[in-house]
Coordinates of C-alpha atoms and ligand atoms in Angstrom, one line a residue:
X1 CA 406.6 -28.8 120.3
X2 CA 404.5 -26.1 118.8
X3 CA 403.7 -27.8 115.6
X4 CA 400.8 -30.2 115.2
X5 CA 401.6 -33.2 113.0
X6 CA 399.5 -34.2 110.1
X7 CA 399.3 -37.8 111.3
X8 CA 397.6 -39.2 108.2
X9 CA 400.1 -37.9 105.8
X10 CA 403.0 -39.2 108.0
X11 CA 401.4 -42.6 108.0
X12 CA 400.9 -42.4 104.2
X13 CA 404.5 -41.4 103.8
X14 CA 405.6 -44.5 105.7
X15 CA 403.4 -46.8 103.7
X16 CA 404.9 -45.4 100.5
X17 CA 408.4 -45.9 101.9
X18 CA 407.7 -49.5 102.9
X19 CA 406.0 -50.3 99.6
X20 CA 408.8 -48.8 97.5
X21 CA 411.5 -50.5 99.6
X22 CA 409.6 -53.8 99.6
X23 CA 409.5 -53.9 103.4
X24 CA 406.7 -55.7 105.1
X25 CA 403.9 -53.5 106.4
X26 CA 403.6 -55.1 109.8
X27 CA 401.2 -53.9 112.5
X28 CA 404.2 -53.5 114.8
X29 CA 405.9 -51.0 112.6
X30 CA 402.7 -48.9 112.5
X31 CA 402.2 -49.1 116.2
X32 CA 405.8 -47.9 116.7
X33 CA 405.2 -45.0 114.3
X34 CA 402.0 -44.0 116.0
X35 CA 403.7 -44.0 119.4
X36 CA 406.6 -41.9 118.1
X37 CA 404.0 -39.4 116.9
X38 CA 402.1 -39.5 120.2
X39 CA 405.2 -38.9 122.3
X40 CA 405.5 -35.5 120.6
X41 CA 409.0 -34.9 122.0
X42 CA 412.5 -36.2 121.8
X43 CA 413.0 -39.8 122.7
X44 CA 415.6 -42.5 122.6
X45 CA 414.9 -46.0 121.5
X46 CA 414.5 -47.3 125.0
X47 CA 412.0 -44.6 126.0
X48 CA 410.0 -45.4 122.9
X49 CA 410.1 -49.1 123.7
X50 CA 409.0 -48.4 127.3
X51 CA 406.1 -46.2 126.1
X52 CA 404.9 -49.0 123.8
X53 CA 405.2 -51.6 126.6
X54 CA 403.1 -49.4 128.9
X55 CA 400.2 -49.8 126.5
X56 CA 400.7 -53.6 127.0
X57 CA 401.7 -53.9 123.4
X58 CA 404.7 -56.2 123.2
X59 CA 407.4 -55.7 120.6
X60 CA 411.1 -56.5 121.0
X61 CA 413.7 -53.8 121.4
X62 CA 415.3 -54.9 118.2
X63 CA 412.0 -54.3 116.3
X64 CA 411.7 -50.9 117.8
X65 CA 415.3 -50.2 116.9
X66 CA 415.0 -51.4 113.3
X67 CA 411.7 -49.5 112.8
X68 CA 413.2 -46.3 114.1
X69 CA 416.0 -46.7 111.5
X70 CA 413.4 -47.3 108.8
X71 CA 411.5 -44.2 109.9
X72 CA 414.8 -42.2 109.8
X73 CA 415.5 -43.5 106.3
X74 CA 411.9 -42.6 105.3
X75 CA 412.6 -39.0 106.4
X76 CA 409.9 -39.2 109.1
X77 CA 412.2 -39.2 112.2
X78 CA 415.3 -37.2 112.6
X79 CA 418.2 -38.2 114.8
X80 CA 420.2 -35.9 117.1
X81 CA 423.1 -36.8 119.3
X82 CA 423.2 -34.4 122.2
X83 CA 426.5 -34.6 124.2
X84 CA 426.9 -38.0 125.9
X85 CA 423.2 -39.0 125.7
X86 CA 422.0 -41.8 123.5
X87 CA 420.8 -40.8 120.1
X88 CA 417.5 -38.9 120.4
X89 CA 414.8 -39.0 117.7
X90 CA 411.9 -36.8 116.9
X91 CA 409.3 -36.5 114.3
X92 CA 410.7 -34.2 111.6
X93 CA 409.3 -30.7 111.8
X94 CA 410.2 -27.2 111.0
X95 CA 413.8 -26.0 111.5
X96 CA 414.3 -25.3 115.2
X97 CA 417.0 -24.8 117.7
X98 CA 417.6 -27.2 120.6
X99 CA 418.6 -25.9 124.0
X100 CA 420.2 -28.8 125.9
X101 CA 421.0 -28.7 129.6
X102 CA 424.4 -30.1 130.2
X103 CA 423.5 -31.2 133.7
X104 CA 420.0 -32.8 133.6
X105 CA 419.8 -33.4 129.8
X106 CA 416.5 -31.5 129.4
X107 CA 415.9 -30.5 125.8
X108 CA 413.9 -27.4 124.9
X109 CA 413.0 -26.2 121.5
X110 CA 412.9 -22.7 120.3
X111 CA 412.3 -21.1 116.9
X112 CA 414.1 -18.1 115.9
X113 CA 413.2 -16.8 112.4
X114 CA 416.1 -14.3 112.5
X115 CA 418.7 -17.1 112.9
X116 CA 416.8 -19.4 110.6
X117 CA 416.9 -16.7 107.9
X118 CA 420.6 -16.3 108.2
X119 CA 421.4 -20.0 108.2
X120 CA 419.3 -20.6 105.1
X121 CA 421.0 -17.8 103.3
X122 CA 424.5 -19.0 104.0
X123 CA 426.3 -19.3 100.6
X124 CA 428.6 -22.1 100.8
X125 CA 430.4 -23.3 97.7
X126 CA 428.9 -26.4 96.1
X127 CA 426.2 -26.7 98.7
X128 CA 422.6 -25.7 99.0
X129 CA 421.0 -25.8 102.4
X130 CA 417.5 -27.0 102.8
X131 CA 417.2 -27.6 106.5
X132 CA 419.2 -27.2 109.6
X133 CA 419.6 -28.3 113.2
X134 CA 421.3 -26.2 115.8
X135 CA 422.1 -27.3 119.3
X136 CA 423.0 -24.9 122.1
X137 CA 424.4 -26.3 125.3
X138 CA 424.0 -24.6 128.7
X139 CA 422.2 -25.0 132.0
X140 CA 418.4 -24.9 132.4
X141 CA 416.6 -22.8 134.9
X142 CA 416.3 -25.6 137.4
X143 CA 420.0 -26.5 137.2
X144 CA 421.1 -22.9 137.4
X145 CA 418.5 -20.8 139.3
X146 CA 418.7 -17.1 138.6
X147 CA 419.6 -14.9 141.5
X148 CA 416.5 -13.3 142.9
X149 CA 416.8 -9.6 143.8
Ligands
ZN201 ZN1 418.9 -28.8 133.8
ZN202 ZN1 413.7 -31.0 118.3

């Protein structure tokens, strides 16, 4: 991802969310958030859980799952379902386009201000767009090598 996250403001946002919702501010929840930020990519709940375990920090999968849902409700994580894969999460950042390889599942991100401008100007009755997610499916370079010569 090209964007750097403002980690402090993300953590503050989560604190506000937990306070307002009267959720407990447990160290586990913050450890999960910090790891999600650190991964800096798209991940599913199991990958996030494994990354936390690798730091020898033990939390249950259920805790990871519940915290990911809280983070989604807080508007910090966004959820994408790509094809048959489990739901993938990422820290919210600017509108971007996902290129998903149908064979190996690799996800790439691109930004295209031309498309973004068009999408945000779509005039749909009784609807005002404020963000978007576009997924394009195909084959990545490794799964579909270009002919040379
Ligand atoms: Zn591929
Ligand atoms: Zn993304």
